[in-house]
Coordinates of C-alpha atoms and ligand atoms in Angstrom, one line a residue:
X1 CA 6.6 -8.5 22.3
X2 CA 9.3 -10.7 23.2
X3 CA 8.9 -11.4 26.9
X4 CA 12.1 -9.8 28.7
X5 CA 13.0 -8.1 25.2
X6 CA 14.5 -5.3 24.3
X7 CA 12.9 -2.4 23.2
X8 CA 14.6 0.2 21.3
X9 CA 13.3 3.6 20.4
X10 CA 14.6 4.0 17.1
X11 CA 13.6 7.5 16.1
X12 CA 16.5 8.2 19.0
X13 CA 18.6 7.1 16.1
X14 CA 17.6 9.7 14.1
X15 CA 20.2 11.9 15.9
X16 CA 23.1 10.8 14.5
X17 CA 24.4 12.7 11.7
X18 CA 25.8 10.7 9.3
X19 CA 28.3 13.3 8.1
X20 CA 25.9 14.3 4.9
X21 CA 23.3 16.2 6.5
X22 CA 20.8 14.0 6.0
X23 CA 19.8 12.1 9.4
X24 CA 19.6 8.4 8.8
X25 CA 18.4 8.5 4.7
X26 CA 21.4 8.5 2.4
X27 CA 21.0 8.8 -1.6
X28 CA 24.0 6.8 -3.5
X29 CA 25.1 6.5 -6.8
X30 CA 26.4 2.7 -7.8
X31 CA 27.5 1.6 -11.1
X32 CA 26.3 -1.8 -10.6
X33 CA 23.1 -0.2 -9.0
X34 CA 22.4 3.1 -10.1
X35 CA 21.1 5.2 -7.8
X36 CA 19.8 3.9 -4.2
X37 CA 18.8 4.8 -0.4
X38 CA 20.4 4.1 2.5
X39 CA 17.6 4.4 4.8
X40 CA 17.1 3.6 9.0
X41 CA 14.1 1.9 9.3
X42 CA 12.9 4.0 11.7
X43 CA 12.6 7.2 9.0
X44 CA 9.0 7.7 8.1
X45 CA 8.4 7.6 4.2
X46 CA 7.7 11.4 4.3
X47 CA 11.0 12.2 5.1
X48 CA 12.5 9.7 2.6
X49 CA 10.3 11.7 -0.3
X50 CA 12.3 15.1 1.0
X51 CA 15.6 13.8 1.4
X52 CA 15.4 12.2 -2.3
X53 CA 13.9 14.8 -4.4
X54 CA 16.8 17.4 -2.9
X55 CA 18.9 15.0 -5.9
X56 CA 15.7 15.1 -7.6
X57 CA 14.4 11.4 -7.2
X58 CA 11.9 9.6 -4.9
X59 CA 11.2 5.6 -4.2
X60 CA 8.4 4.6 -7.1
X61 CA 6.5 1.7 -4.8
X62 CA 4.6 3.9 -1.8
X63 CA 2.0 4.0 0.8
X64 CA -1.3 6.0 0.5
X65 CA -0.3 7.9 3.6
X66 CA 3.6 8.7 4.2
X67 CA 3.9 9.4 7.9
X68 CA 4.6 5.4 8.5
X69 CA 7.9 4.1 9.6
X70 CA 10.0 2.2 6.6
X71 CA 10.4 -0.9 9.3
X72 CA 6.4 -0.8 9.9
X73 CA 5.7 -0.5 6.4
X74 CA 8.5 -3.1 4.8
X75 CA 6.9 -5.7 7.4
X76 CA 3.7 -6.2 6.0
X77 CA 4.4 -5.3 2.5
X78 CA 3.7 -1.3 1.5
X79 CA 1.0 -1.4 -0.9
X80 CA -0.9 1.3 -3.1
X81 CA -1.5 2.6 -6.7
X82 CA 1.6 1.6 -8.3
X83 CA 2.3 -1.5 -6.8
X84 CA 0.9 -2.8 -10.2
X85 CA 3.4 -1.3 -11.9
X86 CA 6.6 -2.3 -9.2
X87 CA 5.4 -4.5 -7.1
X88 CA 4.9 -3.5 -3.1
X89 CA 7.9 -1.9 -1.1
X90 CA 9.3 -4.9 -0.5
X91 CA 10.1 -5.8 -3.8
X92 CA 12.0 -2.6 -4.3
X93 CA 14.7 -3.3 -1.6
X94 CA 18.0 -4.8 -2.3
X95 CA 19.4 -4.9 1.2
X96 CA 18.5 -5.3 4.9
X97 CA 20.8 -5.1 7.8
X98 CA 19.0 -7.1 10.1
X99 CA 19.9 -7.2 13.9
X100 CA 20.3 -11.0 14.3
X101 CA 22.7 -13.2 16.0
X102 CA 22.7 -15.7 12.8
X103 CA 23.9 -14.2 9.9
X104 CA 22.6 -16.2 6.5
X105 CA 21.3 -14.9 3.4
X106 CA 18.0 -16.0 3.8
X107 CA 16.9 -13.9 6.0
X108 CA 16.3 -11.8 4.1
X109 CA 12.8 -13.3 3.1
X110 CA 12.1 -13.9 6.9
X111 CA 11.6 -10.5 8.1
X112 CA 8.4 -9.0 9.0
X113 CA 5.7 -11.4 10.8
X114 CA 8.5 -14.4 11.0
X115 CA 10.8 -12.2 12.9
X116 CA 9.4 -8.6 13.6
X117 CA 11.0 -7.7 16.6
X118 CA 14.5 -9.3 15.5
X119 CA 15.1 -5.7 14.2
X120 CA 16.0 -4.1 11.3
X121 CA 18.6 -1.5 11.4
X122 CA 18.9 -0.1 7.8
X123 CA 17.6 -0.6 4.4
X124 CA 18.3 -0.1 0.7
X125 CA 15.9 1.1 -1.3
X126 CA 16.2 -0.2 -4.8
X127 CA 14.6 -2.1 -7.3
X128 CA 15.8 -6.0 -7.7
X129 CA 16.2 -5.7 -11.3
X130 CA 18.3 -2.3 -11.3
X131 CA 15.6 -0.5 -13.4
X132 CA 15.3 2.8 -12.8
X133 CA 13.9 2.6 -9.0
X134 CA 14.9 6.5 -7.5
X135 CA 12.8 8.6 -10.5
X136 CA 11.2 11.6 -9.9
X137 CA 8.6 14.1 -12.3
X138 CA 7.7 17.6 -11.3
X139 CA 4.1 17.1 -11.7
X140 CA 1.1 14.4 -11.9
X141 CA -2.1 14.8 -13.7
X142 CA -5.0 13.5 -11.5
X143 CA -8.2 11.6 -13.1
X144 CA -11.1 10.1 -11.6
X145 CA -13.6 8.2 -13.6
X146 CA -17.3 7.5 -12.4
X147 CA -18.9 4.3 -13.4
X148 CA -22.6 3.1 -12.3
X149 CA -21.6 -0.5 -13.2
X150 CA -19.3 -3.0 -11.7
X151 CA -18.5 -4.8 -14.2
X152 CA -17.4 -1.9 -16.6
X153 CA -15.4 -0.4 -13.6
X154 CA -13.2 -3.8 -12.5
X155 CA -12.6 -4.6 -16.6
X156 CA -11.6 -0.7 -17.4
X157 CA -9.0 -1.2 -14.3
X158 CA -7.4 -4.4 -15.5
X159 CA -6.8 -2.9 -18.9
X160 CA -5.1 0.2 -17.3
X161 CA -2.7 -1.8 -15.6
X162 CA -2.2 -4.4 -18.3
X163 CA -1.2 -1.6 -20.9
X164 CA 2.1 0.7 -20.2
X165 CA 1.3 4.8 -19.8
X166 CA -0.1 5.1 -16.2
X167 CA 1.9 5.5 -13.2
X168 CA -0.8 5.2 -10.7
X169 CA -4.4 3.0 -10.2
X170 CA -6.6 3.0 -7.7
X171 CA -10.3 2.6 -7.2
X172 CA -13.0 3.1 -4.7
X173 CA -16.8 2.9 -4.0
X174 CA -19.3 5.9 -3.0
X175 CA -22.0 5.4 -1.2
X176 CA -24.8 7.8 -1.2
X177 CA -24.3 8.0 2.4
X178 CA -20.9 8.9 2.6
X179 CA -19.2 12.1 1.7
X180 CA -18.0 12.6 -1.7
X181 CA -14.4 14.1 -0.7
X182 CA -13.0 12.3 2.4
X183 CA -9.5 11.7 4.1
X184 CA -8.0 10.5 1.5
X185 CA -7.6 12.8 -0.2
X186 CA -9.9 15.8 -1.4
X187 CA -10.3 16.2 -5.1
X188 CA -13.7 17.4 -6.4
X189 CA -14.5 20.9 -6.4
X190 CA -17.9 22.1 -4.7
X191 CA -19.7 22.2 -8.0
X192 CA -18.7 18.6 -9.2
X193 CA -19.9 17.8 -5.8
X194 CA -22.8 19.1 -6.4
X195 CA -23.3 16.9 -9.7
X196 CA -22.0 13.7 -8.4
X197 CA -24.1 14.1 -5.8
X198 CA -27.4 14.4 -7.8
X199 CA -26.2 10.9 -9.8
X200 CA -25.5 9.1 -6.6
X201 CA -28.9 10.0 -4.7
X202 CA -30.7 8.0 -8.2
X203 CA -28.1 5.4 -8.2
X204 CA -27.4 4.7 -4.3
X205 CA -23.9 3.4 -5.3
X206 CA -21.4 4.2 -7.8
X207 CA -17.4 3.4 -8.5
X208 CA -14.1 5.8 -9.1
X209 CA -11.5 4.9 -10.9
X210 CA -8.4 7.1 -10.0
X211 CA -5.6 7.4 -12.5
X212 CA -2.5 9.2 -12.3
X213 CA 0.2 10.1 -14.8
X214 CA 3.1 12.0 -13.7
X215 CA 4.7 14.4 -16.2
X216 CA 7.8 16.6 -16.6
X217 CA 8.6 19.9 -18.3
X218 CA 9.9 17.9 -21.2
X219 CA 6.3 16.0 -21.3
X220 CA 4.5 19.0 -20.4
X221 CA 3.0 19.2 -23.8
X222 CA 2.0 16.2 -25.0
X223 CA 0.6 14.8 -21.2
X224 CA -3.2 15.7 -22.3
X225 CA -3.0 13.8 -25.5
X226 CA -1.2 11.5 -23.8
X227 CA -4.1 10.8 -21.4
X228 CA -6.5 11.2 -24.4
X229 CA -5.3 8.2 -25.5
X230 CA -5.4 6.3 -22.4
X231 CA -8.8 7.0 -21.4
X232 CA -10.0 6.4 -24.8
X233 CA -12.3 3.2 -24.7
X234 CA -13.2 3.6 -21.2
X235 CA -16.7 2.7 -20.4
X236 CA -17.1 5.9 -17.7
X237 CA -20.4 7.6 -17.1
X238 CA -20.0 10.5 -20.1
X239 CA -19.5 14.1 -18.4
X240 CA -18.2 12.0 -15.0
X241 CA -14.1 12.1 -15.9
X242 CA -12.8 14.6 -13.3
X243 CA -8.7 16.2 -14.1
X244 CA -6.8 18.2 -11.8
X245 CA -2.8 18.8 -12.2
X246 CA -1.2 18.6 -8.4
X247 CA 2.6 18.5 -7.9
X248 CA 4.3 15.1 -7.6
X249 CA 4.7 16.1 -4.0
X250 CA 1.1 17.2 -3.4
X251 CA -0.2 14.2 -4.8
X252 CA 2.2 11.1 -3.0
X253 CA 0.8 13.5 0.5
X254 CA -2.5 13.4 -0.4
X255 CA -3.9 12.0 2.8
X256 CA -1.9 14.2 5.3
X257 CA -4.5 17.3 4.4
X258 CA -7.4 15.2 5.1
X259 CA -5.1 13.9 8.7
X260 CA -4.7 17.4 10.1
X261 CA -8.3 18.2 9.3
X262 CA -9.8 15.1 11.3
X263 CA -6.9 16.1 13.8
X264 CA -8.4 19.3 14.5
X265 CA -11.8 17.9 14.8
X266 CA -10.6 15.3 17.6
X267 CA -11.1 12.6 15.1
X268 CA -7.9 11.0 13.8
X269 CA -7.2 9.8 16.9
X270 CA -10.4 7.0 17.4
X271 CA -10.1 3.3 16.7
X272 CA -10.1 2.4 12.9
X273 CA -11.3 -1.0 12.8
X274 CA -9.8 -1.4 9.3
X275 CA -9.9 -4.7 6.9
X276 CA -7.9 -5.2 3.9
X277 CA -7.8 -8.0 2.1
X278 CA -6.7 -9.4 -1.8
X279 CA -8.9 -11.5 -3.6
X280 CA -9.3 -12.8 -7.1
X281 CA -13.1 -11.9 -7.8
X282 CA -15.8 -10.2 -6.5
X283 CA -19.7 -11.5 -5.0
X284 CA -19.9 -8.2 -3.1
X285 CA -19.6 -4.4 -3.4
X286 CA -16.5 -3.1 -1.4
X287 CA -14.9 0.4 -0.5
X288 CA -11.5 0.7 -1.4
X289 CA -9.9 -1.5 -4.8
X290 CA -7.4 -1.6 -7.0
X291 CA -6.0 -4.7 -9.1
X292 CA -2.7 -5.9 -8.8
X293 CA 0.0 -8.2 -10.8
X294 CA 1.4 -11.3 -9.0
X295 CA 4.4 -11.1 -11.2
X296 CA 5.4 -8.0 -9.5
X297 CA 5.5 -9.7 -5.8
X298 CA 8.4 -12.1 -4.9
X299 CA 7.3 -15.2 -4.1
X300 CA 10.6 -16.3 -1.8
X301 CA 8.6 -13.5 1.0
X302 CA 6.8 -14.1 3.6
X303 CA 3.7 -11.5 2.2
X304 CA 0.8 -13.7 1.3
X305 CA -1.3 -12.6 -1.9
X306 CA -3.4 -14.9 -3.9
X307 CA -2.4 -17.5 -6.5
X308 CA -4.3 -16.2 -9.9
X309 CA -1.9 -14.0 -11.7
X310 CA -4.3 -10.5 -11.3
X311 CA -6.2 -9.9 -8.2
X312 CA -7.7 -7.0 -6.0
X313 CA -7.0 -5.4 -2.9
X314 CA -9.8 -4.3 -1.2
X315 CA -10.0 -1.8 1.6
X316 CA -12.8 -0.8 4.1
X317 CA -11.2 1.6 5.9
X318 CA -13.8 2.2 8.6
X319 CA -13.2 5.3 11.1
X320 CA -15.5 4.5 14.1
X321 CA -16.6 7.2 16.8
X322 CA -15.2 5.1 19.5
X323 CA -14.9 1.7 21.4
X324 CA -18.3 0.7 20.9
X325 CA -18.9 1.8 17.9
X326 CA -15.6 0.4 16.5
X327 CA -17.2 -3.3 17.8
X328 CA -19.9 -3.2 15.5
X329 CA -17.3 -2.5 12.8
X330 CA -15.3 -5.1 14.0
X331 CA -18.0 -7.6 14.1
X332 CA -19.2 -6.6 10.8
X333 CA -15.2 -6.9 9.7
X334 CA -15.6 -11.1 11.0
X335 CA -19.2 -11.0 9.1
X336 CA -17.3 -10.2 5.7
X337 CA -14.7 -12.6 6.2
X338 CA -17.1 -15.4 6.9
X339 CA -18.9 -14.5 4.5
X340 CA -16.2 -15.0 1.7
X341 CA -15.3 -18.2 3.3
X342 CA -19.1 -19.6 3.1
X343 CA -18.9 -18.9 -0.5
X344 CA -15.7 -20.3 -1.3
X345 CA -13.4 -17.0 -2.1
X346 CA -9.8 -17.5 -2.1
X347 CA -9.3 -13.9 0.2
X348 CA -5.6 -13.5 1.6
X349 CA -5.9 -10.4 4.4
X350 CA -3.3 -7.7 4.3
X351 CA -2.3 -6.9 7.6
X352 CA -3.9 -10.4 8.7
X353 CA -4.6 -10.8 12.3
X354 CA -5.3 -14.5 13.4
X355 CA -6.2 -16.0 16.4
X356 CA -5.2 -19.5 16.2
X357 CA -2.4 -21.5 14.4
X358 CA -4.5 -23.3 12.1
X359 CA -6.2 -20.0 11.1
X360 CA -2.3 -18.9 10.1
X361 CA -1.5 -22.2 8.1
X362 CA -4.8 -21.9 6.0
X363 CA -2.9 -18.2 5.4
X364 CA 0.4 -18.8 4.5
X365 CA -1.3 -22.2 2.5
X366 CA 1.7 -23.2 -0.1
X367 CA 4.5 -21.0 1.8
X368 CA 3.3 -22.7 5.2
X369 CA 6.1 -25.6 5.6
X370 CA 8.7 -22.9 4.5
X371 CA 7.6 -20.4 6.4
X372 CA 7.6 -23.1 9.4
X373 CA 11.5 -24.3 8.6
X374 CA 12.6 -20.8 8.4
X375 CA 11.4 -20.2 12.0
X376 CA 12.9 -23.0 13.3
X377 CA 16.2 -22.1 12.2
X378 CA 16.0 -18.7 12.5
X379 CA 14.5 -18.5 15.7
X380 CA 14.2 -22.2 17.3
X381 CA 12.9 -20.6 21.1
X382 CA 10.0 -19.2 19.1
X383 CA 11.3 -16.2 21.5
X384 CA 10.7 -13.1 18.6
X385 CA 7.3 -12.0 17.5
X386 CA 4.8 -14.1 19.8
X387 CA 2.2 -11.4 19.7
X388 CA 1.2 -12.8 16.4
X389 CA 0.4 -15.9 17.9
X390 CA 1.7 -18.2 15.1
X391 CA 4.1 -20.4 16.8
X392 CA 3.5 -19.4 20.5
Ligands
FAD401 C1 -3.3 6.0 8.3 C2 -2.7 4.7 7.8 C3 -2.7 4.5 6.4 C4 -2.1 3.3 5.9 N1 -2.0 3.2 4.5 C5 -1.4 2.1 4.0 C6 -1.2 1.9 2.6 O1 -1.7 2.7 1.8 N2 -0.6 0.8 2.2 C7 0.0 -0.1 3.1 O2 0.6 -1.0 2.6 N3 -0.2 0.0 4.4 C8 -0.9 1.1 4.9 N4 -1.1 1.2 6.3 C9 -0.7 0.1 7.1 C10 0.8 0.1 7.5 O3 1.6 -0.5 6.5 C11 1.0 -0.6 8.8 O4 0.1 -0.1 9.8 C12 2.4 -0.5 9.3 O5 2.6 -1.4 10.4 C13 2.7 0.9 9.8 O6 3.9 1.1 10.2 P1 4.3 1.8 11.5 O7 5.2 2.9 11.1 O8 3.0 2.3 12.2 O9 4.9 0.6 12.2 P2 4.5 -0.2 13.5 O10 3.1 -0.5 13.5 O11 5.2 0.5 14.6 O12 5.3 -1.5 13.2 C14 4.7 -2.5 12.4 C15 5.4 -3.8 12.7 O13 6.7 -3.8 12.2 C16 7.6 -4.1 13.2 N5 8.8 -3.2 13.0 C17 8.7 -1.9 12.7 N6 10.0 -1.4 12.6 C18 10.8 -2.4 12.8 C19 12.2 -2.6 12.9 N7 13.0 -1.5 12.7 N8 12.7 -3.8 13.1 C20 11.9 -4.8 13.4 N9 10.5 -4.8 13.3 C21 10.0 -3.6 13.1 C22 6.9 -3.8 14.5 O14 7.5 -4.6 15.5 C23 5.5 -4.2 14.2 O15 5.3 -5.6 14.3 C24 -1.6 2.4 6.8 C25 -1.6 2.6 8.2 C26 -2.2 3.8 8.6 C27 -2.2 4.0 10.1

């Protein structure tokens, strides 16, 4: 934090009644535009979802989980299953109102780690090309695929989000060790439980691929063939494809079910020692993947992902039972990282936490001198944001 700096508790904002009801998140129609939100940046995504669907549309770019502030989120980037499809968050707002005493256009690309605690008041959710970026479906159909091969699994992904017809990917590991539902969301019923559970004591290790179509009452009929089709090809463990039909809403708040349960159990609250990273290819076996397009980020922002057009971002989203515990995950988290620097992989971290300047330029790499003139005219002191310990 900014030493002296203001702090301001911005959820007090969400008191003031903008005259429609609806407490800092306002839907708009535009012809330019089309429809948009007007959105305080201190609204948690959850509350975005329910204001929008009351006209019957919701944001397409999200967050696994959606109790996270749309400041906290738009600073690192807001990533998940369909950032394939429209890039992260960040590439679906039009419009910041940042709290600044220079006002110039640019800035724009310099929020987030260049000048977090600069503020931003309000947003505008909405998709840089005007497509379609407020769209809404009743219902989703859910699908997870097993795999017992690598390979297979990563090449069945990057032909799901090269061809058009899904609205969601994701992918993640199982260990025989760890438990076949978990917080992110439970899907399997007790007896496919039971079956995965028999294939993954032989095979110690095995991959999901998690698909997601959404579907209204005008596509009600044709969603299965629909899927049919997609799926066709796939090289998934026969008898391992899993369906279930959730409600839009249901699925986007798939986490908070598994949050309230670990709430009740005392264990949401304990350090989560997490590292996420994006990376071109693979050496190792990792927990949480899915493959993204560079062609859907804009390269004029800060966020940092790799150069090679299709990439990963890879999650191990430890939950540790406390401090020392969450050390040992920690140290393992370092272990992984020098690991992929010892054998040469190009990894960006999401969320990247650096000690020393030089570990931030080898991050920002090509954007560094940019990133570098931006700060010095945006913020010359080097007063805003010197917890990240780039310029300070
Ligand atoms: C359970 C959980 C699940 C997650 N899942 C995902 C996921 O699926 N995808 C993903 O992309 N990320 C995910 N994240 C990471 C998430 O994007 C970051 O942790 C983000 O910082 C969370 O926002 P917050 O509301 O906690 O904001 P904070 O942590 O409070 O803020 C984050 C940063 O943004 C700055 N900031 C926030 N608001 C403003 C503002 N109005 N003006 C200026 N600066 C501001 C803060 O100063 C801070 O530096 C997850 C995090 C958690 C805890």
């Amino acid at each position: 934090m900014a030493q002296n700096g203001v702090i301001v508790e911005m959820k007090s904002l969400n008191n003031n009644n903008n005259n429609n009801g609806n407490y800092g998140i306002r839907v708009s129609w535009d012809s330019e535009l089309g429809f948009y939100a007007d959105v305080g940046d201190e609204q948690l995504w959850i509350d975005v979802l329910r204001t929008t669907l009351e006209y019957g549309l919701a944001p397409v770019s999200w967050t696994d989980y959606l109790y996270l502030t749309v400041g906290g989120t738009l600073s690192n980037a807001g990533i998940s299953g369909q950032t394939f499809q429209h890039g992260p968050q960040i590439s679906n707002v039009h419009e910041m109102d940042v709290i600044t005493v220079i006002p110039e256009e640019e800035i724009f690309y310099c929020v987030g780690f260049l000048l977090s605690s600069s503020g931003y008041d309000e947003c505008k959710i909405l998709d840089n090309q005007n497509e379609e970026i407020l769209k809404y479906c009743d219902s989703v159909k859910w699908v997870r695929l097993l795999y017992d091969d690598f390979s297979k699994f990563t090449k069945d992904q990057e032909h799901l989000i090269s061809i058009d017809g899904l609205d969601y990917v994701e992918g993640s590991l199982m260990l025989e060790q760890s438990s076949i539902n978990n917080w992110r969301s439970s899907f399997f019923s007790p007896s496919n439980q039971t079956k995965i559970a028999s294939l993954l004591s032989q095979n110690k290790i095995m991959y999901c691929l998690e698909m997601v179509k959404y579907y209204d009452d005008h596509t009600s009929n044709t969603i299965d063939e629909e899927l049919k089709k997609l799926v066709k090809g796939l090289k998934y463990l026969g008898g391992f494809m899993f369906k279930k039909d959730a409600t839009f809403v249901e699925f986007l708040n798939r986490v908070r079910s598994g949050e309230l349960e670990l709430q009740s159990k005392g264990m949401w609250d304990v350090p989560h020692p997490w590292l996420n990273l994006f990376l071109h290819f693979f050496k190792k076996k990792i927990l949480l993947m899915y493959t993204n397009l560079k062609c859907r980020w804009d390269d004029r922002m800060s966020a940092v992902i790799p150069e090679e057009e299709t990439f990963y971002s890879v999650g191990f989203l430890h939950s540790s039972s406390g401090y020392d515990e969450c050390k040992i995950l920690d140290n393992q988290n370092e272990e992984i990282l020098k690991y992929c620097d010892s054998v040469g992989l190009n990894i960006k971290q999401y969320l990247p936490h650096y000690k020393t300047k030089e570990d931030w330029i080898k991050h920002f790499g090509k954007k560094w001198n940019i990133f570098q003139q931006r700060k010095n005219q945006f913020d010359p002191k080097k007063i805003l944001s010197p917890g990240q310990r780039i310029f300070n």
